[in-house]
Amino acid sequence: MRAVVQDVYGPPEILELRDVEMPVPADDEVLVRVHAAGVDRGVAHLVTGLPYPLRLAGYGIRRPKAAVPGMDLAGRVEAVGRAVTGFRPGDDVFGIGAGTFAEYACAPAAKLAHKPAGLTFVQAAAIAISGLTALQAVRDHGTVTAGQAVLIIGASGGVGTFAVQVAKAYGAEVTGVCSTAKVDLVRSVGADHVVDYTREDFTRLGRRYDVVLDIGGNSSLSRLRRVLTPRGRLVIVGGETDGRWLGGTDRQIRALALSPFASQTLCVFVSKEDGKDLLVLRDLVESGDLTPAIDRTYSLSEAATALRRLVDGQVRGKLVIAVTAD
């Protein structure tokens, strides 16, 4: 089969398209004929091997253990392991697998769900990683409820566009923060108010929020706390800096250390690859509350270009690798 391969850690340009052996599913896995694969920040970090603690987490110290990158997928079941009962060949699925920048990939049955009705494979491939992160940030850590005021910093990215829609589905009044070129996108996914950070400072608008979700931002904790209500909740979903060791996690560490001494709740989290939450996302899609915002699609041979565009911060919503035509 054809697959995108990396032999070493490095910039996106190290990726190559090659012929490799087709994977064989374990007893609890499903072999999927990949129609499309989502592109997200997690993949970019695993390709570069940065920040360095990632390598200590089991992904390979000197070189990547997994030769084929990619986690998000949507496609058709080709074969199932002996212990799999919920899927059968021919089923259309979406979810999280291993090495999804390829024509075939294996995925644990527990991390798959049947594809939402009405979505293309390209749309479905954009959901799992970013959608799960957004859902768990809003529902579990922000504990967003109807009538609350929610500020989402980084509202135009993959996680951000989902977070806006999930918060709206939970009945919140949502303000999104983004750059000028992305204001229309954030409005289109349902934000009640949009702040263009190149023209306005969201901390000087005189508003306070019950929940602040900071997605991939780098504002100081003092700035973020300034716009929270006295009992508000700050959820740091991510942070992107050029640090090769901490990569933005230093701010998360400070938030955890400060939270016990503050009236506000400051929390961080790592999203769970939960199959049950994939069903929640599917229900939100089928009810009309959630629609993936797709910026562009790329072919397998253009995977490096897609990752470079993501890393450079040009993306509005999600990028997807279209492995086969819908």
C-alpha atoms as one frame of an Amber mdcrd trajectory, in Angstrom:
protein
   0.000   0.000   0.000   1.004   3.638  -0.358   1.797   5.524   2.835   3.500
   8.666   4.107   6.678   7.655   5.954   9.206   9.315   8.245  12.546   7.712
   9.167  13.711  10.503  11.483  12.299  13.403  13.469  12.337  16.725  11.704
  10.344  19.384   9.839   7.381  18.311   7.662   9.632  18.186   4.613  11.190
  14.911   5.833   7.981  13.035   4.986   8.073  10.753   1.949   5.422   8.775
   0.055   6.419   5.102  -0.261   5.125   1.579  -0.744   4.973  -0.273   2.606
   3.470  -3.467   3.969  -0.225  -3.399   4.811  -0.888  -3.562   8.593  -2.554
  -6.599  10.155  -5.237  -5.973  12.787  -4.868  -7.416  16.295  -7.772  -9.299
  17.872  -9.385  -6.086  19.187  -8.622  -3.985  16.108 -10.252  -3.095  12.820
  -8.468  -2.764   9.483  -9.815   0.332   7.726  -9.494   1.275   4.089  -8.688
   4.928   4.739 -10.649   7.399   2.630  -9.478  10.482   4.541  -7.234  11.389
   7.462  -7.338  14.517   9.626  -4.301  16.731  10.202  -3.798  18.126  13.705
  -1.164  19.618  15.995  -0.539  16.283  17.682   0.664  14.813  14.386   2.927
  17.809  13.834   4.517  17.306  17.254   5.094  13.605  16.593   6.696  14.325
  13.211   9.113  16.880  14.697   9.623  14.979  17.953   9.133  18.238  19.860
   8.890  19.122  22.641  11.450  16.547  23.764   9.388  14.984  26.597   7.175
  13.515  23.859   9.997  11.154  22.965  10.222   9.977  26.571   6.492   9.129
  26.474   7.193   6.079  24.328   7.289   7.487  20.816  11.013   6.868  20.336
  14.061   8.651  21.718  16.314   9.043  18.672  13.860   8.207  15.923  10.091
   7.620  15.748   8.870   4.130  16.589   5.904   4.585  14.258   7.055   5.115
  10.682   3.667   6.293   9.383   2.121   9.385  11.032  -1.568  10.188  11.422
  -4.335   9.468  13.972  -7.699  10.810  12.714  -9.378   8.674  10.069 -12.585
   7.973   8.199 -13.058   5.048   5.865 -14.561   1.643   5.261 -13.936  -1.479
   7.321 -11.845  -3.996   5.381 -11.425  -6.681   8.077 -11.933  -7.120  11.813
  -9.996  -8.889  14.556 -11.356 -12.027  16.179 -12.608 -10.216  19.286 -14.412
  -7.407  17.432 -18.203  -7.596  17.453 -19.424  -4.042  16.802 -18.155  -3.671
  13.229 -18.057  -5.760  10.085 -16.471  -5.402   6.644 -18.222  -2.742   4.607
 -19.130  -0.477   7.547 -18.298   3.207   7.167 -16.468   4.428  10.284 -14.560
   7.349  11.768 -12.289   7.640  14.773  -8.698   7.229  15.888  -6.168   4.803
  14.485  -2.425   4.433  14.008  -0.549   5.456  10.888  -3.579   6.901   9.132
  -1.622   8.793   6.457  -1.884   5.644   4.381  -4.270   3.658   2.205  -4.960
   1.241   5.086  -4.661   1.635   8.848  -5.523  -0.325  11.978  -7.630   1.150
  14.773  -8.831  -0.245  18.109 -12.541  -1.023  17.830 -13.030   0.958  21.072
 -11.831   4.125  19.308 -14.153   3.900  16.310 -17.786   4.755  15.645 -20.041
   4.457  12.632 -19.759   7.493  10.377 -22.416  10.170  10.956 -25.200  10.079
   8.409 -24.892  12.780   5.781 -21.175  13.471   6.206 -18.551  12.774   3.571
 -15.449  10.824   4.564 -13.448  14.072   4.385 -15.771  15.767   6.861 -15.837
  12.754   9.181 -12.038  12.496   9.195 -11.825  15.975  10.740 -13.849  15.110
  13.833 -12.216  12.677  16.245  -9.079  14.238  17.747 -10.154  17.894  17.649
 -13.807  17.141  18.394 -13.023  15.032  21.450 -10.706  17.728  22.795 -13.371
  20.402  22.311 -16.158  18.301  23.830 -14.174  17.383  26.927 -12.922  20.965
  27.380 -16.446  22.410  27.248 -18.428  19.677  29.000 -16.049  18.060  31.487
 -13.552  20.763  32.426 -15.395  23.981  31.645 -18.662  22.426  32.921 -20.469
  24.837  30.615 -24.197  25.245  31.229 -27.003  27.200  29.585 -26.808  30.953
  29.981 -23.119  31.135  30.836 -20.761  33.532  29.086 -17.872  31.646  27.468
 -14.723  33.121  25.914 -12.847  30.899  23.444  -9.337  32.038  22.536  -8.175
  30.370  19.335 -11.731  29.934  18.091 -10.772  29.578  14.426  -8.636  26.430
  14.626  -9.524  22.767  14.511 -10.374  22.486  18.215 -11.699  26.041  18.414
 -14.340  25.718  15.697 -15.675  22.585  17.393 -15.547  24.219  20.841 -17.649
  27.168  19.683 -20.321  24.809  18.359 -20.300  22.511  21.397 -20.589  25.477
  23.782 -23.515  26.819  21.753 -25.157  23.374  21.848 -24.883  23.533  25.650
 -26.684  26.888  25.660 -23.790  29.283  26.274 -23.288  32.805  24.963 -19.989
  32.454  23.099 -17.323  35.033  22.304 -14.558  33.873  19.976 -11.090  35.387
  19.667  -9.208  35.110  16.363  -7.320  37.120  13.738  -8.873  39.380  11.096
  -8.769  36.803   8.307 -10.730  34.308  10.383 -13.504  36.480  11.853 -16.060
  35.370   9.251 -15.330  31.691   9.940 -15.843  32.073  13.702 -19.133  33.871
  13.102 -20.218  31.161  10.665 -19.793  28.377  13.251 -22.099  30.185  15.670
 -20.147  32.599  17.876 -22.373  35.353  19.280 -19.471  37.816  19.423 -16.041
  37.832  17.740 -12.951  39.708  18.930 -10.229  40.382  16.359  -7.112  40.270
  18.554  -5.116  42.281  16.013  -7.445  45.247  16.644  -8.787  44.770  20.169
  -7.441  43.474  23.466 -10.027  41.074  24.868  -8.924  41.945  28.406  -9.893
  45.621  27.923 -13.459  45.229  26.678 -15.031  45.411  30.136 -16.551  41.922
  29.985 -16.116  38.991  32.351 -16.766  35.372  31.516 -17.890  32.339  33.476
 -15.598  30.102  31.437 -12.477  30.880  29.412 -11.072  28.231  27.066  -7.555
  29.052  25.916  -6.787  26.886  22.908  -3.213  27.096  21.724  -2.758  30.622
  23.049   0.095  32.167  24.972  -1.567  34.831  27.146  -0.264  35.057  30.695
  -2.327  33.630  33.527  -2.821  37.126  34.952  -4.364  38.345  31.670  -6.655
  35.334  31.451  -7.783  35.617  35.079  -8.572  39.295  34.532 -11.534  38.424
  32.288 -12.888  35.639  34.511 -15.693  36.120  37.007 -14.580  35.681  40.642
 -15.697  32.035  40.570 -15.005  31.455  36.892 -13.175  28.558  35.291 -10.084
  28.793  33.087  -9.403  25.744  30.921  -6.007  25.728  29.230  -6.517  23.405
  26.296  -3.075  23.906  24.824  -0.212  26.276  24.297   2.116  26.602  21.363
   5.569  28.110  21.769   8.900  27.360  20.162  10.265  25.821  23.345  11.995
  22.549  22.570  11.631  21.256  26.131   8.352  22.615  27.487   6.581  23.841
  24.337   4.089  25.935  26.303   3.444  23.458  29.131   5.230  25.715  31.633
   2.113  27.901  31.753  -0.020  24.832  32.438   2.244  23.842  35.312   1.918
  27.318  36.827  -1.883  27.150  36.506  -2.022  23.859  38.402   0.221  25.249
  41.136  -1.833  28.451  41.517  -5.350  26.985  41.339  -5.588  25.734  44.979
  -4.926  29.274  46.217  -7.317  31.114  43.861 -11.067  31.671  44.020 -11.160
  30.874  40.321 -10.627  27.353  39.011  -7.574  26.980  36.755  -7.338  23.635
  35.031  -5.506  21.797  32.281  -6.177  18.406  30.772  -5.174  15.806  28.217
  -8.088  14.645  26.093  -9.193  11.015  26.301  -9.582   8.910  23.166 -13.021
   7.755  24.269 -15.268   5.808  21.898 -18.361   6.781  23.898 -17.600  10.435
  23.299 -17.318   9.713  19.572 -20.973   8.699  19.800 -21.766  12.026  21.504
 -20.043  13.878  18.654 -21.931  11.793  16.093 -25.232  12.696  17.780 -24.299
  16.396  17.729 -23.515  16.142  14.012 -26.733  14.318  13.197 -28.802  16.809
  15.239 -27.316  19.683  13.243 -25.410  21.180  16.193 -21.939  20.313  14.886
 -20.452  20.702  11.414 -16.741  20.224  10.668 -15.135  23.362   9.247 -12.815
  22.150   6.486 -10.196  24.585   5.205  -8.573  22.461   2.497  -7.916  18.892
   1.468  -4.601  17.486   0.286  -3.495  14.256  -1.358  -1.182  11.767   0.363
   1.733  13.129  -1.648   0.989  16.600  -0.250   1.056  15.600   3.431   4.218
  17.610   4.102   2.611  20.703   2.564  -0.469  20.269   4.763   1.605  19.946
   7.939   3.744  22.943   7.020   0.632  25.064   6.524  -0.722  23.928   9.891
   2.525  24.698  11.711   2.702  28.130  10.067  -0.697  29.034  11.548  -2.507
  29.653   8.273  -5.378  27.222   8.769  -9.050  28.110   9.163 -10.671  25.079
  10.793  -9.306  21.685   9.769  -7.026  20.278   7.091  -7.690  16.780   5.759
  -5.683  14.317   3.703  -8.043  12.866   1.071  -6.615   9.408   0.444  -9.368
   8.290  -1.938 -12.239  10.113  -3.626 -15.555  10.158  -1.728
